[in-house]
PDB file of C-alpha atoms in Angstrom:
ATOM      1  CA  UNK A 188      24.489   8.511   5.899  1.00 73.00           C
ATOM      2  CA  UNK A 189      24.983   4.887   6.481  1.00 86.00           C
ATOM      3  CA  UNK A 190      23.167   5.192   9.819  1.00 90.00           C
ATOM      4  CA  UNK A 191      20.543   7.152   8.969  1.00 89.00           C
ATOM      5  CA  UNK A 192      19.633   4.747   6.229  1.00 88.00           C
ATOM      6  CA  UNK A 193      19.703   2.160   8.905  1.00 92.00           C
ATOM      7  CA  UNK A 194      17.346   4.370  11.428  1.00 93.00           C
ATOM      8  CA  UNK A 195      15.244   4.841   8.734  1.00 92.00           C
ATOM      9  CA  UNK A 196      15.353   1.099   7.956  1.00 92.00           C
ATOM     10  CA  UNK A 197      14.267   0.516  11.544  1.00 93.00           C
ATOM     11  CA  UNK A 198      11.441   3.153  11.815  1.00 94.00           C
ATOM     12  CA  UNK A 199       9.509   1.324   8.737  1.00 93.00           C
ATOM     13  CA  UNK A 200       9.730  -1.872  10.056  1.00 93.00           C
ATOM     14  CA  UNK A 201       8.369  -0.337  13.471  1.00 95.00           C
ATOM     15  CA  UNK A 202       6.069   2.029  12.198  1.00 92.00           C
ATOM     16  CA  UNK A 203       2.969  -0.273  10.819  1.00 89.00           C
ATOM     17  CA  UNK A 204       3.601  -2.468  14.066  1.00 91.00           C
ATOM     18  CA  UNK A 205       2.759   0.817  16.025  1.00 93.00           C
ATOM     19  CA  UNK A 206      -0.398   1.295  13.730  1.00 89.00           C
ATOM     20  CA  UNK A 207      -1.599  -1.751  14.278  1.00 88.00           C
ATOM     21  CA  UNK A 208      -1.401  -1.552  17.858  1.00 93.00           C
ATOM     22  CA  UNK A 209      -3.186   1.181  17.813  1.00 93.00           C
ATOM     23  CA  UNK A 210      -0.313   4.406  18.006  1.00 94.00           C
ATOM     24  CA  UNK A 211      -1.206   6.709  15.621  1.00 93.00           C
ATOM     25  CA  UNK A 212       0.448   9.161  16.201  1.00 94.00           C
ATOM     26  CA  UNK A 213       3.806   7.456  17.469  1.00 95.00           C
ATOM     27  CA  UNK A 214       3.761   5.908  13.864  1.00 94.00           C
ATOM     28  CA  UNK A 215       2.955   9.489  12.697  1.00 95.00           C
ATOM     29  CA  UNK A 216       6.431  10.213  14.172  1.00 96.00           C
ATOM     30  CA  UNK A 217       7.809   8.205  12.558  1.00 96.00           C
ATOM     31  CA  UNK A 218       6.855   8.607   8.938  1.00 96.00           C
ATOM     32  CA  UNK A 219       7.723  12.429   9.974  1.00 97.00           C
ATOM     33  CA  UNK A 220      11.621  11.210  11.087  1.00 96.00           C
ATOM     34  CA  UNK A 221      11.611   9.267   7.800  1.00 96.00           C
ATOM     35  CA  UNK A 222      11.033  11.711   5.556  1.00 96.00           C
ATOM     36  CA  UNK A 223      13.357  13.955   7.153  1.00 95.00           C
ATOM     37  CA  UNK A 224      15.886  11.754   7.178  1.00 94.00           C
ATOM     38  CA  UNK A 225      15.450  10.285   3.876  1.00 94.00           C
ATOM     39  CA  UNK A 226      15.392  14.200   2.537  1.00 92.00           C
ATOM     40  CA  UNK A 227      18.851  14.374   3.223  1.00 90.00           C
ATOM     41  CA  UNK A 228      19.960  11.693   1.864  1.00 90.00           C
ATOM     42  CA  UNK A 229      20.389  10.935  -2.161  1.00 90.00           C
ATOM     43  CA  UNK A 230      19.263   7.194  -1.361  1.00 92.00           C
ATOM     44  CA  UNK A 231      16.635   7.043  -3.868  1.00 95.00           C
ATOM     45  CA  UNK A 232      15.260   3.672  -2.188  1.00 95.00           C
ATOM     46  CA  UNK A 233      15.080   5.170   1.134  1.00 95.00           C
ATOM     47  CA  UNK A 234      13.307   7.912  -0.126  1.00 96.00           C
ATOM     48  CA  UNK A 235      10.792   5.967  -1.971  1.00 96.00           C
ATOM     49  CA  UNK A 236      10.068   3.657   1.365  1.00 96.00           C
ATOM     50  CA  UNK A 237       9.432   7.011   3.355  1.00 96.00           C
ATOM     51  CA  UNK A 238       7.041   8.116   1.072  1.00 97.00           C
ATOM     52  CA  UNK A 239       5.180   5.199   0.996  1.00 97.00           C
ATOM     53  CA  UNK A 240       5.510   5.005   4.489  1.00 96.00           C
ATOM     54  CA  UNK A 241       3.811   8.734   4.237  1.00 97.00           C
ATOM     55  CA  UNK A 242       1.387   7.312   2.120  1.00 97.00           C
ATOM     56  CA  UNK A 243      -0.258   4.168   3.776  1.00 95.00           C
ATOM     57  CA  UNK A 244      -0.399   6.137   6.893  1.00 95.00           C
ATOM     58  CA  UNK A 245      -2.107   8.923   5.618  1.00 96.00           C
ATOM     59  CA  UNK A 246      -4.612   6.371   3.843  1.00 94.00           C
ATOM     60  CA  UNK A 247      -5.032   4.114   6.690  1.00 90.00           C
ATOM     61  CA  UNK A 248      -4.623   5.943   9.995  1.00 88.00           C
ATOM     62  CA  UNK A 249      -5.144   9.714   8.842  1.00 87.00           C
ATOM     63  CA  UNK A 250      -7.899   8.894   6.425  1.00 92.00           C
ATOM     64  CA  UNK A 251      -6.448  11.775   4.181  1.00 96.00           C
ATOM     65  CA  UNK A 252      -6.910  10.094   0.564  1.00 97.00           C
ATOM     66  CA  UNK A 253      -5.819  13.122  -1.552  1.00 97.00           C
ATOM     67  CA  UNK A 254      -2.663  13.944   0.445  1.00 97.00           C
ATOM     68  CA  UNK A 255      -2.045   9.745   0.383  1.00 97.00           C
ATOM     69  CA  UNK A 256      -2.049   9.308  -3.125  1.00 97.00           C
ATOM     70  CA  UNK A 257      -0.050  12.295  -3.852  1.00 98.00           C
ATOM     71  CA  UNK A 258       2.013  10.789  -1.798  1.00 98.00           C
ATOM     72  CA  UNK A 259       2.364   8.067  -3.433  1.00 98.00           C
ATOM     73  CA  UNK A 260       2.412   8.746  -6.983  1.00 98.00           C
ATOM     74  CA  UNK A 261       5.560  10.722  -5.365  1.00 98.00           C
ATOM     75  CA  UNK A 262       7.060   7.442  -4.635  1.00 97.00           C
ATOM     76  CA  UNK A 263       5.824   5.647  -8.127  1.00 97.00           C
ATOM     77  CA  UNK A 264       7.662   8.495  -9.477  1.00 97.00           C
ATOM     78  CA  UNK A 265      10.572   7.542  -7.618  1.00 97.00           C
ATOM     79  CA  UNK A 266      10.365   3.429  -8.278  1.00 95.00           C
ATOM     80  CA  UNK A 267       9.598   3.965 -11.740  1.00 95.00           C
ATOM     81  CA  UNK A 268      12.509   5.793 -12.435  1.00 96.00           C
ATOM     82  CA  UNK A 269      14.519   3.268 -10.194  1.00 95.00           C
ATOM     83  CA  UNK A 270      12.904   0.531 -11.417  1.00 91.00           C
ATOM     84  CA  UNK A 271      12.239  -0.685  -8.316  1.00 92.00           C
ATOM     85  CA  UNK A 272       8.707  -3.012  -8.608  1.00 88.00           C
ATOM     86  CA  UNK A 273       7.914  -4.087  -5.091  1.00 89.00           C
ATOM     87  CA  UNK A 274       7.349  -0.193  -4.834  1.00 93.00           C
ATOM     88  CA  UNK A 275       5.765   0.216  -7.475  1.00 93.00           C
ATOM     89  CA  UNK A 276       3.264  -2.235  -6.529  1.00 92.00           C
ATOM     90  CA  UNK A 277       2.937  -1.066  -2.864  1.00 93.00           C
ATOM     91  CA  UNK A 278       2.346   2.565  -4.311  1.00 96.00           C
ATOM     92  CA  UNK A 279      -0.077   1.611  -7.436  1.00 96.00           C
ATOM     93  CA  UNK A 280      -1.743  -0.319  -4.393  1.00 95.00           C
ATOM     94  CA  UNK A 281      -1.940   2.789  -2.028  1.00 96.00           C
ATOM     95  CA  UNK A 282      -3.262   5.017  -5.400  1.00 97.00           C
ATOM     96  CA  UNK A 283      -6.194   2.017  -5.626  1.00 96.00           C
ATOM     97  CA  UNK A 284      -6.793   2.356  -2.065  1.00 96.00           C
ATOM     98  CA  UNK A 285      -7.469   6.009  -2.034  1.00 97.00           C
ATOM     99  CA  UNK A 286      -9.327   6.308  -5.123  1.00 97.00           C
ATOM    100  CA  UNK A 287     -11.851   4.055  -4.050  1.00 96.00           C
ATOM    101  CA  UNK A 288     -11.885   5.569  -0.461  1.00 95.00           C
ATOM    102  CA  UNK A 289     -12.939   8.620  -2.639  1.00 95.00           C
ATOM    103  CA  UNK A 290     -15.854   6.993  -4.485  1.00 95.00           C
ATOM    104  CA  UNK A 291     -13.815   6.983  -7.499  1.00 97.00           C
ATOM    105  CA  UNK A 292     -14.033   3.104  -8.929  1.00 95.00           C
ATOM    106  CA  UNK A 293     -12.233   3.647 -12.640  1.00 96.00           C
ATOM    107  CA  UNK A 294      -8.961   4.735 -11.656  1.00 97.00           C
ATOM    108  CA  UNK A 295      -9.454   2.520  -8.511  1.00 96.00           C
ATOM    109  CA  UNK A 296      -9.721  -0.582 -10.972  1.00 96.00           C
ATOM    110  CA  UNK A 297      -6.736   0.850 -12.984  1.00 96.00           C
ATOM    111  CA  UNK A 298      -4.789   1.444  -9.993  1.00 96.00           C
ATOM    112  CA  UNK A 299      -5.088  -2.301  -8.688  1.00 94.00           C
ATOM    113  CA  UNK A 300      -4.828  -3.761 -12.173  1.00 92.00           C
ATOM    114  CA  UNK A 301      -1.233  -1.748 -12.591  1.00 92.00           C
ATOM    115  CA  UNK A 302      -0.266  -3.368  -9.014  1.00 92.00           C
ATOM    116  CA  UNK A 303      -0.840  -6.777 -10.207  1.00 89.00           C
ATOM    117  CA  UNK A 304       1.125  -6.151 -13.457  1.00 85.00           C
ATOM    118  CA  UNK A 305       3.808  -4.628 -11.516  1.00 85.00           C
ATOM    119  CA  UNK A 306       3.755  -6.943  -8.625  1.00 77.00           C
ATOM    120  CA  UNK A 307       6.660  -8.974  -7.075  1.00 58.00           C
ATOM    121  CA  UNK A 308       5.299  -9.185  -3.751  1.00 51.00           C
ATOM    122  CA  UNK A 309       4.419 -11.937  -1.610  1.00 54.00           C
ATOM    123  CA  UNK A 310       1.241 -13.348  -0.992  1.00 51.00           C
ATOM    124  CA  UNK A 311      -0.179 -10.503   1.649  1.00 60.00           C
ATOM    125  CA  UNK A 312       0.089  -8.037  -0.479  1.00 76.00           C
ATOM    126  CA  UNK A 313      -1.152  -9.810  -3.390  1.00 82.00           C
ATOM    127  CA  UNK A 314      -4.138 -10.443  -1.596  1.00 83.00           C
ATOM    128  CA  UNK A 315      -4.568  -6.825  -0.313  1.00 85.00           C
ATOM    129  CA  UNK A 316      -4.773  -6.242  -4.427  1.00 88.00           C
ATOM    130  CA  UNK A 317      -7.251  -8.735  -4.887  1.00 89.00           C
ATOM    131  CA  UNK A 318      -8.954  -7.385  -2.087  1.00 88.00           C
ATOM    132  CA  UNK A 319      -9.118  -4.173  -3.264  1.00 90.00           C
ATOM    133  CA  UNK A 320     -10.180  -4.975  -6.397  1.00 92.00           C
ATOM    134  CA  UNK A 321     -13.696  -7.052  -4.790  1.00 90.00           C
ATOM    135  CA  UNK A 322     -14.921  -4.325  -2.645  1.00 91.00           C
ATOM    136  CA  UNK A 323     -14.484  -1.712  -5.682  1.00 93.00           C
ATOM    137  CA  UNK A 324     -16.329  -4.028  -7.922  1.00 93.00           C
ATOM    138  CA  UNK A 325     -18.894  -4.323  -4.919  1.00 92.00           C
ATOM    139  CA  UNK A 326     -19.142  -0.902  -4.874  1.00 92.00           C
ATOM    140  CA  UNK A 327     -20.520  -0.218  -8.169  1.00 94.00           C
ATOM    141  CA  UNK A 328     -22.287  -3.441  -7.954  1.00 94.00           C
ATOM    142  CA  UNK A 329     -20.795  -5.424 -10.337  1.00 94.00           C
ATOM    143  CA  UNK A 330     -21.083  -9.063  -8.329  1.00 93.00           C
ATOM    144  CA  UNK A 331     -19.918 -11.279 -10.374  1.00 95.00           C
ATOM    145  CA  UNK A 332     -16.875 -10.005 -11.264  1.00 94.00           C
ATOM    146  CA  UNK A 333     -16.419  -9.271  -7.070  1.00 92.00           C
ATOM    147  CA  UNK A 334     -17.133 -12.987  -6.517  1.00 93.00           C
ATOM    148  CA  UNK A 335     -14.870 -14.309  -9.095  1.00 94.00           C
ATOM    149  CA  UNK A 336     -12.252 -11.524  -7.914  1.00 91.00           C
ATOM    150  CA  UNK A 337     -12.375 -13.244  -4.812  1.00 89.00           C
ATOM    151  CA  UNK A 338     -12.128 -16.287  -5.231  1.00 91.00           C
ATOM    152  CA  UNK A 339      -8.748 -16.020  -7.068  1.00 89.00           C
ATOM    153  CA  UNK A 340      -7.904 -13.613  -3.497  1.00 85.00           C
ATOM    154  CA  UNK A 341      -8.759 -16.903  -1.488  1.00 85.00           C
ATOM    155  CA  UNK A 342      -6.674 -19.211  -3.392  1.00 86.00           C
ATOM    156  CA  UNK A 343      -3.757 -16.478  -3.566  1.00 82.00           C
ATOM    157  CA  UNK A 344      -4.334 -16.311   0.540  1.00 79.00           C
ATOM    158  CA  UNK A 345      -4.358 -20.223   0.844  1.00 80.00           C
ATOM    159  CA  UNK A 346      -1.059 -20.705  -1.389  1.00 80.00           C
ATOM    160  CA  UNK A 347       0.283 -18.509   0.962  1.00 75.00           C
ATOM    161  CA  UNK A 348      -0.967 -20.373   3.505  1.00 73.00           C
ATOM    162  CA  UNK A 349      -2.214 -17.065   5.361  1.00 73.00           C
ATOM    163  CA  UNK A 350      -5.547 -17.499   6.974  1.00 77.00           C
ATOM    164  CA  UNK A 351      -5.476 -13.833   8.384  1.00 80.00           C
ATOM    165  CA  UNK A 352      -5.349 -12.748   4.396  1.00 77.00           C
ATOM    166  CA  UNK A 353      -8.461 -14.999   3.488  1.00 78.00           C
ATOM    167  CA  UNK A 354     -10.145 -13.480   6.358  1.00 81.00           C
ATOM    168  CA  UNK A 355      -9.490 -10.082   4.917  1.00 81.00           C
ATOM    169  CA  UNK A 356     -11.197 -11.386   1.630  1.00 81.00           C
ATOM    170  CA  UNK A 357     -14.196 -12.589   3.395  1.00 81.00           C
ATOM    171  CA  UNK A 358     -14.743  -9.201   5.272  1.00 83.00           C
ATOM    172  CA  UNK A 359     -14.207  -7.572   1.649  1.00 81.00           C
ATOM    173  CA  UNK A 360     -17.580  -9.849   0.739  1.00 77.00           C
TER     174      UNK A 360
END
């Protein structure tokens, strides 16, 4: 058990390093191995970061928004139960995310609002919330509230002294 928990501790560190270099379906592998892995085990934490792990790549790689959040209100599930809140934020995040994908802006907002009340991230994430938030309000073209949105975003991204995250708000513009 012990080293599965570790491979699986590897495989989500590696995995969104393969996305983002462009590997698909390596990472694709991997979320597979996780949750195979973590189904064996009663590791409620491990279980929780392979479904998330299921999740984001289904939302970002797969573009497969319904399987993605039912994916991760799996997970939020999980975390809530566990009380663990850095998952709870990453999967009220991943809900947002795939609501909005899906043209649906209410339980977008509600999503992203529940990851900030739930969050104990750092500042990337944080940001990814905020950004979320300004392209939903964008979307239904409420401006204001997208401009002020992210402008708390950019001074989240410069406290964290991340340029790459105040990029992502200015693309979200």
């Amino acid at each position: 058990a012990e080293r599965a928990g570790r491979h699986i501790d590897l495989l989500a560190v590696r995995c969104p390093l393969l996305y983002q270099r462009g590997e698909q379906e390596a990472c694709r592998a991997d979320v597979e191995a996780m949750l195979s892995l973590a189904g064996s085990m009663s590791e409620p934490e491990r279980q929780v970061e392979a479904l998330l792990q299921q999740a984001e790549y289904l939302c970002k790689a797969a573009s497969e928004y319904e399987a993605a959040r039912q994916a991760a209100e799996k997970a939020l599930a999980l975390a809530l139960e566990h009380s663990m809140r850095r998952a709870e934020t990453r999967a009220w995040l991943t809900i947002g995310t795939a609501w909005k994908q899906q043209g649906h802006s209410a339980p977008a907002l509600e999503a992203y609002q529940r990851a900030l009340d739930a969050q104990q991230a750092g500042a990337a994430e944080v940001v990814d919330i905020y950004v979320g938030l300004v392209m939903t309000y964008r979307d239904i073209g409420n401006l204001d509230k997208a401009q002020e949105t992210a402008q708390i975003a950019l001074e989240k991204a410069q406290a964290g002294d991340d340029p790459l995250a105040a990029a992502r708000v200015h693309n979200a513009m």
